[in-house]
Coordinates of N, CA, C and O in Angstrom, one line a residue:
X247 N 112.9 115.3 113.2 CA 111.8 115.2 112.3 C 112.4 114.5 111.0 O 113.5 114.7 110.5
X248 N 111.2 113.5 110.4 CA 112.3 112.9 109.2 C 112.2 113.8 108.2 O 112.9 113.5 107.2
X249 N 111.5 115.2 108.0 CA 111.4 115.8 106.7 C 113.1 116.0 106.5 O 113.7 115.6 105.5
X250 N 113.7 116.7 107.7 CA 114.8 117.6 107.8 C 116.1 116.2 107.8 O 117.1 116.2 107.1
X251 N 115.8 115.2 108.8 CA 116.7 114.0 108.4 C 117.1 113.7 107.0 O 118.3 113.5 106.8
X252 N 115.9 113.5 105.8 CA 115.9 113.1 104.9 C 117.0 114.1 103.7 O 117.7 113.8 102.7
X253 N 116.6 115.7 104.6 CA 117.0 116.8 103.5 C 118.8 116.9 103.8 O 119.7 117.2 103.1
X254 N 118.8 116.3 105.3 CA 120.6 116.9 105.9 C 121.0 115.2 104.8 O 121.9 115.4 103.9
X255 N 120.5 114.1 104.8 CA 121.0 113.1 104.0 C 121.4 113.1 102.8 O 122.3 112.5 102.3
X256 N 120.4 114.1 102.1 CA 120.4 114.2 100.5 C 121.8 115.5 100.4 O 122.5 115.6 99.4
X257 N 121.9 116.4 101.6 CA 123.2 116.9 101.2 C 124.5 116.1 101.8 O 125.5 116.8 101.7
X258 N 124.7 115.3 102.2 CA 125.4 114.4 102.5 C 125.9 113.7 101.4 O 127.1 113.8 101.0
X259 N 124.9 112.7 100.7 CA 124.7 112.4 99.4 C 125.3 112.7 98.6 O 126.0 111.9 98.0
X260 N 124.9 114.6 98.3 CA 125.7 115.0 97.2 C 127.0 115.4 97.7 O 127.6 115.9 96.8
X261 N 127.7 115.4 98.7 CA 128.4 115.5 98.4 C 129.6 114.9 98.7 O 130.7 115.4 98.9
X262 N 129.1 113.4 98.8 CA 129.9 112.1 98.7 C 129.8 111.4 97.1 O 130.1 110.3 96.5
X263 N 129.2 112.6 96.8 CA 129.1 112.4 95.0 C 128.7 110.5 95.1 O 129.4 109.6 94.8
X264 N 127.5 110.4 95.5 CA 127.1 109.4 95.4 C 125.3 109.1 95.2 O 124.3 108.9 95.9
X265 N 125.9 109.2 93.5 CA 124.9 109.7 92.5 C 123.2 108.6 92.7 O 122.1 109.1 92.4
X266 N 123.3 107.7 93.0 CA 122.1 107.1 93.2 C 121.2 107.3 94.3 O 120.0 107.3 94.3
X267 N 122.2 107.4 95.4 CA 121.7 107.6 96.6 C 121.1 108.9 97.0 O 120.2 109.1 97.8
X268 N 121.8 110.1 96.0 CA 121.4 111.1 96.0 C 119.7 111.3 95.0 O 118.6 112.0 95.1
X269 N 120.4 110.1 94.1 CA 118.3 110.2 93.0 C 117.5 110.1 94.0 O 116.7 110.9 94.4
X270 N 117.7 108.7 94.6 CA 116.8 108.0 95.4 C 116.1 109.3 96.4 O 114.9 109.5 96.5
X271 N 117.3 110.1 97.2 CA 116.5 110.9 98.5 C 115.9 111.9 97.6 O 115.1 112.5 98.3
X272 N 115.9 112.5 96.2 CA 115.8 113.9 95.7 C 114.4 112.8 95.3 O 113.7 113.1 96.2
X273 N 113.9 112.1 94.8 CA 113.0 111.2 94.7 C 111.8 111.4 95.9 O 110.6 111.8 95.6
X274 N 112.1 111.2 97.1 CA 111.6 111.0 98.2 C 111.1 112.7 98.2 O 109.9 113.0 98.3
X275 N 112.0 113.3 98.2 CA 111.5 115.0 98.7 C 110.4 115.3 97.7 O 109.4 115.9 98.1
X276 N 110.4 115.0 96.2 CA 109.7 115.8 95.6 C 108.3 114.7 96.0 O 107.2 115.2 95.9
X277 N 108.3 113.2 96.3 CA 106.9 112.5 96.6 C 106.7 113.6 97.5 O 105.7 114.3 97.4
X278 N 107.6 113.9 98.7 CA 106.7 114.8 99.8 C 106.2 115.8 99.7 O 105.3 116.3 100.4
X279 N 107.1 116.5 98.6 CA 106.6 118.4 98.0 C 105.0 117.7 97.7 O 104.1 117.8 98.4
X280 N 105.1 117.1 96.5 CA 104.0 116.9 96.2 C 102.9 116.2 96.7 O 101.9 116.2 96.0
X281 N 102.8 115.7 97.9 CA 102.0 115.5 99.0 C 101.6 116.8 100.0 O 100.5 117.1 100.6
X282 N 102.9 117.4 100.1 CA 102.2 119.1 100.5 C 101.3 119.9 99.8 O 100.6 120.8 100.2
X283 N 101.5 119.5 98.5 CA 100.9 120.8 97.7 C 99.5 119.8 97.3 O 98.5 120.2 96.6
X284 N 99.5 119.1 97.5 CA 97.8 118.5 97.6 C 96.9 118.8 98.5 O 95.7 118.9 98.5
X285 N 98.0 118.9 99.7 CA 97.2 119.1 100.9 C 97.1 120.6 101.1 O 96.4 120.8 102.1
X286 N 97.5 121.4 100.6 CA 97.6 122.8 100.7 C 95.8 123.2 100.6 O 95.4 124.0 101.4
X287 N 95.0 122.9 100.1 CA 93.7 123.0 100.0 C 93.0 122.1 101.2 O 91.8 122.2 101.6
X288 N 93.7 121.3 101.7 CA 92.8 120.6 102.7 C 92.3 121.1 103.8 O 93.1 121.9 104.3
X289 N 91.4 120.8 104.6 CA 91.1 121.2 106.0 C 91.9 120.8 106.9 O 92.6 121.6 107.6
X290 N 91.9 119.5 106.9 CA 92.4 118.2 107.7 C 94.2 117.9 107.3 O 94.8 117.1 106.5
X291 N 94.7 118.8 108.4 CA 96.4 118.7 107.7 C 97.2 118.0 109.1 O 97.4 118.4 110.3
X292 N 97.5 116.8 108.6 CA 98.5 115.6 108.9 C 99.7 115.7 109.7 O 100.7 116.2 109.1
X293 N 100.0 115.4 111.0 CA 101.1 115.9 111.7 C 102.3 115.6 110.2 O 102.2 114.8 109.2
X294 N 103.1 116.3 110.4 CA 104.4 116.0 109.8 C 104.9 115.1 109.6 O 104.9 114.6 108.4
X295 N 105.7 114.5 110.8 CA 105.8 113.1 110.4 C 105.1 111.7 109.8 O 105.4 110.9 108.9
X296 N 104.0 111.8 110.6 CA 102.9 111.2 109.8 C 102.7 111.6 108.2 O 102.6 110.6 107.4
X297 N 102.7 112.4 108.0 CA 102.7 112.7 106.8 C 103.6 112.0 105.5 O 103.3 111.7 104.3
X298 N 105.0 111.8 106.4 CA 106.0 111.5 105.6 C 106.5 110.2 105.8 O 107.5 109.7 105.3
X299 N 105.7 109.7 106.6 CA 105.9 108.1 106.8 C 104.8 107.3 105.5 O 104.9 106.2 104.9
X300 N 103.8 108.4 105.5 CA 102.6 108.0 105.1 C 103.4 107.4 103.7 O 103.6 106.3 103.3
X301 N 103.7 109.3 102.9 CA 104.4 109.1 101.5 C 105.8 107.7 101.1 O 105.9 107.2 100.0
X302 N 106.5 107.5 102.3 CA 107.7 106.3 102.1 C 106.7 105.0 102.3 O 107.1 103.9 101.8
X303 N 105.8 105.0 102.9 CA 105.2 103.7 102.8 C 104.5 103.5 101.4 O 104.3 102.4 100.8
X304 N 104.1 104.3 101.0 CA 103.6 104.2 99.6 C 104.3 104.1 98.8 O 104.1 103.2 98.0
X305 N 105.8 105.1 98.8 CA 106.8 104.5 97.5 C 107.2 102.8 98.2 O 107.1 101.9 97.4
X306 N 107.5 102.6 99.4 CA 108.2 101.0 99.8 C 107.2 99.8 98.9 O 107.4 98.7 98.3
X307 N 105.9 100.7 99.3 CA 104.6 99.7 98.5 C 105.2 99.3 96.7 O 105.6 98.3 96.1
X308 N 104.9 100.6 96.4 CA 105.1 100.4 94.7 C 106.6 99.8 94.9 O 106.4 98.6 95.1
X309 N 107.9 100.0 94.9 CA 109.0 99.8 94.6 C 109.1 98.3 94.9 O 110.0 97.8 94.3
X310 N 108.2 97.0 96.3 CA 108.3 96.3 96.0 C 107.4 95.3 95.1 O 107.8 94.2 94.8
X311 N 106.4 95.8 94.7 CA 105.6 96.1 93.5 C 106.6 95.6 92.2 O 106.7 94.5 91.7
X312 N 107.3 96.9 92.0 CA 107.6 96.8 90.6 C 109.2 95.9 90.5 O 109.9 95.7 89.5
X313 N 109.5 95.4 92.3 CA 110.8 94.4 91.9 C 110.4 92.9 91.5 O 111.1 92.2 90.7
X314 N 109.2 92.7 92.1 CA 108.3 91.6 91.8 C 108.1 91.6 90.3 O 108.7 90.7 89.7
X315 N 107.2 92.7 89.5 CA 107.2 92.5 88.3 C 108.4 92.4 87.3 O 108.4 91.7 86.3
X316 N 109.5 93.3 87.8 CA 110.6 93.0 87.1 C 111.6 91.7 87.1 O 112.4 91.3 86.3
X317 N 111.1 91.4 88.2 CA 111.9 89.9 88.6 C 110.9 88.8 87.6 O 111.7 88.6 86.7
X318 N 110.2 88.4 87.4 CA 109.3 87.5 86.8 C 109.5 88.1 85.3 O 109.6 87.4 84.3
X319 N 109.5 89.4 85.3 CA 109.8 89.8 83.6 C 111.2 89.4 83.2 O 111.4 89.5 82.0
X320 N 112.6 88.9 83.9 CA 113.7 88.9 83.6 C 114.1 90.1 83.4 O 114.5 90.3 82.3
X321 N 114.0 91.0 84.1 CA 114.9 92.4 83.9 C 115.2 92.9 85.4 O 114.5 93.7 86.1
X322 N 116.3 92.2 85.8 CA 116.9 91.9 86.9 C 117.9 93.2 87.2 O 118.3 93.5 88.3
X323 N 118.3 94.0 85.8 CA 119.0 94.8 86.4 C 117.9 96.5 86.5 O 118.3 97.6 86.7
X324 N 116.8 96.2 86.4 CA 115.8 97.2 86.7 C 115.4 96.7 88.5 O 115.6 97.4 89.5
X325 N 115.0 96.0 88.4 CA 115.0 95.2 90.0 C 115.9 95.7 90.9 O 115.6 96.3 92.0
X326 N 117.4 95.4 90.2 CA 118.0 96.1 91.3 C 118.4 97.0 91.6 O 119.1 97.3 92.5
X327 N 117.6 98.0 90.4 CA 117.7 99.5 90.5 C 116.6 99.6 91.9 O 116.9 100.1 93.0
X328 N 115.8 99.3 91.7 CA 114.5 99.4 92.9 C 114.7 98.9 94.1 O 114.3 99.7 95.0
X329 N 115.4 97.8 94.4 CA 115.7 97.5 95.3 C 117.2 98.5 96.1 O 117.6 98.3 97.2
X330 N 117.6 99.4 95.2 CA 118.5 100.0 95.9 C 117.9 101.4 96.3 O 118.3 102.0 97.3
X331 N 116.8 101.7 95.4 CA 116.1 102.9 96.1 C 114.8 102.9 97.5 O 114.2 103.9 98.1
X332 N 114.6 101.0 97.7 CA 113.7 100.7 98.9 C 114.7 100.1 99.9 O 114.3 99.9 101.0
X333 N 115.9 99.9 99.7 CA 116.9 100.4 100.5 C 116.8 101.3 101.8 O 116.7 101.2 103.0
X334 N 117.2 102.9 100.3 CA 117.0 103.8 100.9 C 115.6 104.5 101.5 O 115.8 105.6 102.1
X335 N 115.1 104.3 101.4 CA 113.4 104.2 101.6 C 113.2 103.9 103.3 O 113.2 104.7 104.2
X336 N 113.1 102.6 103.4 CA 113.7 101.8 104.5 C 114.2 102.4 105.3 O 113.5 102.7 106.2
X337 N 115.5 102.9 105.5 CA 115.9 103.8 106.0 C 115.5 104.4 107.2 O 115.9 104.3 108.4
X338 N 114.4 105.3 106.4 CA 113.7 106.2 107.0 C 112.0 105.8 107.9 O 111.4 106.5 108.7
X339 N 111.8 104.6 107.4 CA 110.2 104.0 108.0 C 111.1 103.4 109.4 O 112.3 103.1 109.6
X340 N 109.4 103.6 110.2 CA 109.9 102.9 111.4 C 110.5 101.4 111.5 O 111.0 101.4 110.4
X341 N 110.7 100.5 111.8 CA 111.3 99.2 112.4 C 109.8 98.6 112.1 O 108.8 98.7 112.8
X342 N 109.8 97.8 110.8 CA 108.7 96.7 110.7 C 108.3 96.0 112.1 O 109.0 96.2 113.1
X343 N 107.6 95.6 112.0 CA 106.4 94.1 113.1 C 107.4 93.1 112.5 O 108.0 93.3 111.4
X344 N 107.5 92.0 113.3 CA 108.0 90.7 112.8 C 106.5 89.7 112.3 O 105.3 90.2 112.6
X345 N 106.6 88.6 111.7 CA 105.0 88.3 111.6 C 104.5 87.7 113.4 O 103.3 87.8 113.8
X346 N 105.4 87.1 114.2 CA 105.2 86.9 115.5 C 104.2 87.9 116.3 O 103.1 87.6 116.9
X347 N 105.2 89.4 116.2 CA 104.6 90.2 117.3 C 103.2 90.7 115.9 O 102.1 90.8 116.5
X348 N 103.2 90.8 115.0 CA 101.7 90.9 114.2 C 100.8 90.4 114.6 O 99.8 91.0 115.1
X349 N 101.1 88.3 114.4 CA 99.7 87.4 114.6 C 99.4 88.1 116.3 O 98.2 88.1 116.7
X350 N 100.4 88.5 117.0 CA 100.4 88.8 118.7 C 98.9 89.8 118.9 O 97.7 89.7 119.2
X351 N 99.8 91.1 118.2 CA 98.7 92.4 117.8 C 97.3 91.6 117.2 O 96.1 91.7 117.7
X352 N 97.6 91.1 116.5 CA 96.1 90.6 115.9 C 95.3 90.2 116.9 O 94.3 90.8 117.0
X353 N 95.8 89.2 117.7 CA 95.2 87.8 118.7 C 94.5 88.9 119.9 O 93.5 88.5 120.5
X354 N 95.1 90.2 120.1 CA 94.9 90.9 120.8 C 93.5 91.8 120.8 O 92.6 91.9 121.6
X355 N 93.8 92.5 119.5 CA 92.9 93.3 119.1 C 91.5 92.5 118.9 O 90.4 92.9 119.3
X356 N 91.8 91.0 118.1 CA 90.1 90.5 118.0 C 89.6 90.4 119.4 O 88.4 90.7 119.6
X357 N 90.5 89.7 120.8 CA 90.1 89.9 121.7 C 89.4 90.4 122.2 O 88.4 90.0 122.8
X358 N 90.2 92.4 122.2 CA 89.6 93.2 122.4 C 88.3 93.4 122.0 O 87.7 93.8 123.0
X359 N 87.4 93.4 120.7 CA 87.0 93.6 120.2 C 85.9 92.4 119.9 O 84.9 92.7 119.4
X360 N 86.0 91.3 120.2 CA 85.2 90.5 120.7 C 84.8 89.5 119.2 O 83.9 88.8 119.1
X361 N 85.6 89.7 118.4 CA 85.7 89.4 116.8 C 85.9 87.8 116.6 O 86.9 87.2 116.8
X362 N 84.4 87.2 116.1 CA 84.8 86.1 115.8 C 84.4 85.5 114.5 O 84.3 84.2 114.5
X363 N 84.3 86.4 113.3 CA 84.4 85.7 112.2 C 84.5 87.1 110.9 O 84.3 88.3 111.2
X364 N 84.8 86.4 109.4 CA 84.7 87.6 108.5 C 84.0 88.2 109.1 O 84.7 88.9 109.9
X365 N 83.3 88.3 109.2 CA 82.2 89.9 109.1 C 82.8 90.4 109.9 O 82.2 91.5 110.0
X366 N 84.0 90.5 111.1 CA 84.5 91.2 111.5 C 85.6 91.7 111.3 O 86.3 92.0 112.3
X367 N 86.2 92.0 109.7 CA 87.5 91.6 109.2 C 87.5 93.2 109.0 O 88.6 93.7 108.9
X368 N 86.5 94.0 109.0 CA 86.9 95.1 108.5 C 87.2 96.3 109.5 O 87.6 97.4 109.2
X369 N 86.9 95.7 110.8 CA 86.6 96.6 112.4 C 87.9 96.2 112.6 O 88.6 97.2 112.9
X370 N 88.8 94.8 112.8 CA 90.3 94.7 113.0 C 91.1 95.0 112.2 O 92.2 95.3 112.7
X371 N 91.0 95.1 111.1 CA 92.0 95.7 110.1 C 92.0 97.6 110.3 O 93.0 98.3 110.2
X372 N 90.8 97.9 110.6 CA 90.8 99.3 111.0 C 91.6 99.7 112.3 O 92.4 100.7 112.4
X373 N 91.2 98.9 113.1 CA 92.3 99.1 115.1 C 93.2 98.4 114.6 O 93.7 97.9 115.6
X374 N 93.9 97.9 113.5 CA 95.5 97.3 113.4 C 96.1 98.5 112.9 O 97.3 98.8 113.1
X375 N 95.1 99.1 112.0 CA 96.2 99.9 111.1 C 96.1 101.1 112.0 O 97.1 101.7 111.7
X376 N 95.5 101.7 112.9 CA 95.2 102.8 113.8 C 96.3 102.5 114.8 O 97.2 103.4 115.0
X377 N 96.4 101.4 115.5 CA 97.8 101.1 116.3 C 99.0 101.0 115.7 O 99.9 101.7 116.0
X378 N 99.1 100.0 114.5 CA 100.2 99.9 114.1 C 100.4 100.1 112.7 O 101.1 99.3 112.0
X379 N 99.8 101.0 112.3 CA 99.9 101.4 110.9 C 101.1 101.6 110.4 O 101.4 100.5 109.8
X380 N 102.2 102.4 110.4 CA 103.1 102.8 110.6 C 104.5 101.4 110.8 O 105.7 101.5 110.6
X381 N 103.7 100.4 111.2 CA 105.0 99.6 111.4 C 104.3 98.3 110.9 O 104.2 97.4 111.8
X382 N 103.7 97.9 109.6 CA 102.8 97.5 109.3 C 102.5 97.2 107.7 O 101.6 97.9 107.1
X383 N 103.1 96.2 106.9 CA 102.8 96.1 105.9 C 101.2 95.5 105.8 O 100.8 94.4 106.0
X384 N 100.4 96.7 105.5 CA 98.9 96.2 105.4 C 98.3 95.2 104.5 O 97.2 94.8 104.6
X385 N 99.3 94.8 103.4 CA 98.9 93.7 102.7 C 99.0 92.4 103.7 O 98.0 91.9 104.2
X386 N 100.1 92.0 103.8 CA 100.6 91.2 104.4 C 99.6 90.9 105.8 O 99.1 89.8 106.1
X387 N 99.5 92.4 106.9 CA 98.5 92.0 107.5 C 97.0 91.2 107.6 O 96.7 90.4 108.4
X388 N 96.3 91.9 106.4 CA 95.1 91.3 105.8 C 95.0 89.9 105.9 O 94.1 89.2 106.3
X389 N 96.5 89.3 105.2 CA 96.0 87.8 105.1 C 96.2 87.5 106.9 O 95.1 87.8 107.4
X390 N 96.7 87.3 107.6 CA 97.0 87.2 108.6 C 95.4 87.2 109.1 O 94.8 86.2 109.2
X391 N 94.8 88.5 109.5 CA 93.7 88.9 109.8 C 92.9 87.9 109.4 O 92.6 87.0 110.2
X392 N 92.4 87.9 108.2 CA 91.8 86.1 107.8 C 92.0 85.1 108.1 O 90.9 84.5 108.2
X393 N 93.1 84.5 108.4 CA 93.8 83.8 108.9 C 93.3 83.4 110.3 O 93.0 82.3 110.8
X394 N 93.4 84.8 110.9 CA 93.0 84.4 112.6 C 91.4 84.6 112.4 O 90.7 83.8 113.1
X395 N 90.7 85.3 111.7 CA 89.6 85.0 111.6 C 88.5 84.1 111.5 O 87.3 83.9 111.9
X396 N 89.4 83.6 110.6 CA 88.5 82.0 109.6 C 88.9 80.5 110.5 O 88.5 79.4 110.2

Protein backbone atom coordinates (compact mmCIF):
# COMPACT_ATOMS: atom_id res chain seq x y z
CA UNK A 1 0.00 0.00 0.00
CA UNK A 2 1.53 3.45 -0.72
CA UNK A 3 0.10 4.97 2.59
CA UNK A 4 2.71 2.58 4.50
CA UNK A 5 5.49 2.79 1.47
CA UNK A 6 5.42 6.54 1.81
CA UNK A 7 5.60 6.34 5.93
CA UNK A 8 8.70 3.27 5.89
CA UNK A 9 10.38 6.16 3.33
CA UNK A 10 9.92 9.16 5.52
CA UNK A 11 11.75 6.92 8.29
CA UNK A 12 14.44 6.11 6.04
CA UNK A 13 14.75 9.74 5.27
CA UNK A 14 15.18 10.69 8.63
CA UNK A 15 17.45 8.81 9.20
CA UNK A 16 19.79 9.27 6.40
CA UNK A 17 19.50 12.76 7.88
CA UNK A 18 18.40 13.83 4.60
CA UNK A 19 16.56 16.89 5.46
CA UNK A 20 14.62 17.80 2.24
CA UNK A 21 13.62 14.55 1.37
CA UNK A 22 12.45 14.05 4.62
CA UNK A 23 10.12 17.73 4.29
CA UNK A 24 9.03 16.65 1.01
CA UNK A 25 7.52 12.92 2.47
CA UNK A 26 6.31 14.61 6.05
CA UNK A 27 4.55 17.09 3.37
CA UNK A 28 2.83 14.33 1.52
CA UNK A 29 1.50 12.57 4.90
CA UNK A 30 -0.02 15.49 6.38
CA UNK A 31 -1.85 16.30 2.47
CA UNK A 32 -3.11 12.75 3.24
CA UNK A 33 -4.01 13.22 7.12
CA UNK A 34 -5.77 15.91 5.92
CA UNK A 35 -7.66 14.28 3.15
CA UNK A 36 -8.68 11.61 5.87
CA UNK A 37 -10.10 13.93 8.18
CA UNK A 38 -12.33 15.51 5.40
CA UNK A 39 -13.47 12.46 4.66
CA UNK A 40 -14.20 11.28 8.10
CA UNK A 41 -17.86 12.77 7.70
CA UNK A 42 -18.33 11.31 4.35
CA UNK A 43 -20.60 8.46 3.22
CA UNK A 44 -18.68 7.54 0.17
CA UNK A 45 -15.05 6.52 1.49
CA UNK A 46 -12.36 5.97 -1.27
CA UNK A 47 -10.28 2.68 -1.51
CA UNK A 48 -6.99 3.63 0.01
CA UNK A 49 -4.82 3.72 -2.48
CA UNK A 50 -6.97 5.63 -4.61
CA UNK A 51 -7.21 7.89 -2.21
CA UNK A 52 -3.62 8.63 -2.06
CA UNK A 53 -2.90 8.64 -5.59
CA UNK A 54 -5.67 11.01 -5.76
CA UNK A 55 -3.84 13.52 -3.03
CA UNK A 56 -0.02 13.19 -5.06
CA UNK A 57 -1.75 13.98 -8.13
CA UNK A 58 -2.96 17.12 -6.88
CA UNK A 59 0.31 18.14 -5.09
CA UNK A 60 2.27 16.89 -8.81
CA UNK A 61 -0.58 19.32 -10.33
CA UNK A 62 0.23 22.50 -8.13
CA UNK A 63 4.08 21.92 -7.76
CA UNK A 64 4.21 21.87 -11.55
CA UNK A 65 2.10 24.90 -11.36
CA UNK A 66 4.21 26.87 -9.24
CA UNK A 67 7.71 25.73 -11.19
CA UNK A 68 6.14 27.34 -14.17
CA UNK A 69 5.29 30.49 -12.27
CA UNK A 70 8.61 30.66 -10.67
CA UNK A 71 10.53 29.97 -13.75
CA UNK A 72 9.02 32.98 -15.79
CA UNK A 73 9.23 35.05 -12.38
CA UNK A 74 13.18 34.43 -12.33
CA UNK A 75 13.27 32.77 -9.04
CA UNK A 76 14.92 29.72 -10.20
CA UNK A 77 16.14 28.75 -6.91
CA UNK A 78 12.37 28.40 -5.61
CA UNK A 79 11.75 26.25 -8.82
CA UNK A 80 14.15 24.03 -7.83
CA UNK A 81 12.98 23.71 -4.54
CA UNK A 82 9.61 22.31 -6.25
CA UNK A 83 10.99 20.44 -8.57
CA UNK A 84 12.89 18.41 -5.93
CA UNK A 85 9.70 17.88 -3.98
CA UNK A 86 7.70 16.58 -7.57
CA UNK A 87 10.65 14.49 -7.71
CA UNK A 88 9.74 12.98 -4.79
CA UNK A 89 6.04 13.00 -5.44
CA UNK A 90 6.66 11.08 -8.70
CA UNK A 91 8.02 8.56 -6.91
CA UNK A 92 5.08 7.38 -5.65
CA UNK A 93 2.20 7.90 -8.77
CA UNK A 94 1.89 5.28 -11.11
CA UNK A 95 4.10 5.29 -14.52
CA UNK A 96 2.61 8.22 -16.69
CA UNK A 97 0.86 7.46 -20.45
CA UNK A 98 3.44 8.44 -23.04
CA UNK A 99 1.42 11.00 -25.41
CA UNK A 100 1.46 7.87 -28.08
CA UNK A 101 -0.30 5.28 -25.93
CA UNK A 102 -2.84 8.49 -24.75
CA UNK A 103 -3.74 9.71 -28.49
CA UNK A 104 -4.00 5.37 -28.70
CA UNK A 105 -6.53 5.40 -25.50
CA UNK A 106 -8.29 8.35 -26.95
CA UNK A 107 -8.74 6.95 -30.67
CA UNK A 108 -10.18 4.06 -28.78
CA UNK A 109 -12.46 5.24 -26.46
CA UNK A 110 -14.24 7.78 -29.12
CA UNK A 111 -14.57 4.63 -31.08
CA UNK A 112 -16.05 2.99 -28.48
CA UNK A 113 -18.34 5.47 -27.92
CA UNK A 114 -19.22 6.47 -31.26
CA UNK A 115 -17.94 10.33 -30.63
CA UNK A 116 -17.70 12.50 -33.49
CA UNK A 117 -17.44 16.05 -32.52
CA UNK A 118 -17.25 18.71 -29.35
CA UNK A 119 -20.33 17.97 -28.07
CA UNK A 120 -18.87 14.81 -27.29
CA UNK A 121 -15.80 16.16 -25.39
CA UNK A 122 -17.28 15.71 -22.16
CA UNK A 123 -18.59 11.78 -22.29
CA UNK A 124 -14.57 10.96 -23.41
CA UNK A 125 -12.93 12.91 -21.03
CA UNK A 126 -15.18 11.21 -18.45
CA UNK A 127 -14.25 7.17 -19.84
CA UNK A 128 -10.49 8.54 -20.10
CA UNK A 129 -10.23 9.61 -16.74
CA UNK A 130 -12.39 6.45 -15.35
CA UNK A 131 -9.77 4.16 -17.31
CA UNK A 132 -6.89 5.97 -17.00
CA UNK A 133 -7.14 8.54 -14.49
CA UNK A 134 -4.48 7.61 -12.42
CA UNK A 135 -1.86 7.45 -15.17
CA UNK A 136 -3.08 10.65 -16.77
CA UNK A 137 -2.16 14.16 -16.66
CA UNK A 138 -5.88 15.51 -17.31
CA UNK A 139 -4.81 18.77 -18.52
CA UNK A 140 -2.64 17.68 -21.06
CA UNK A 141 -5.34 15.02 -21.92
CA UNK A 142 -8.12 17.63 -22.72
CA UNK A 143 -6.14 19.20 -25.36
CA UNK A 144 -5.52 15.95 -27.03
CA UNK A 145 -9.26 15.09 -26.68
CA UNK A 146 -10.01 18.22 -28.87
CA UNK A 147 -7.51 17.55 -30.91
CA UNK A 148 -8.94 14.12 -31.92
CA UNK A 149 -12.29 15.64 -31.78
CA UNK A 150 -12.20 18.73 -33.96
Amino acid sequence: MLRENIQAETVIAMKAKDKERTAALRLIGAKIKDRDIELRTSDKKPEDDELVTDVLMKMAKQRRESIDMYESGGRQELADKEKAELAVIEEFLPQQMSEDETRAAIAAIKTELGADGMKDMGRVMGELKARHGAQLDMSKASGLVKEALS
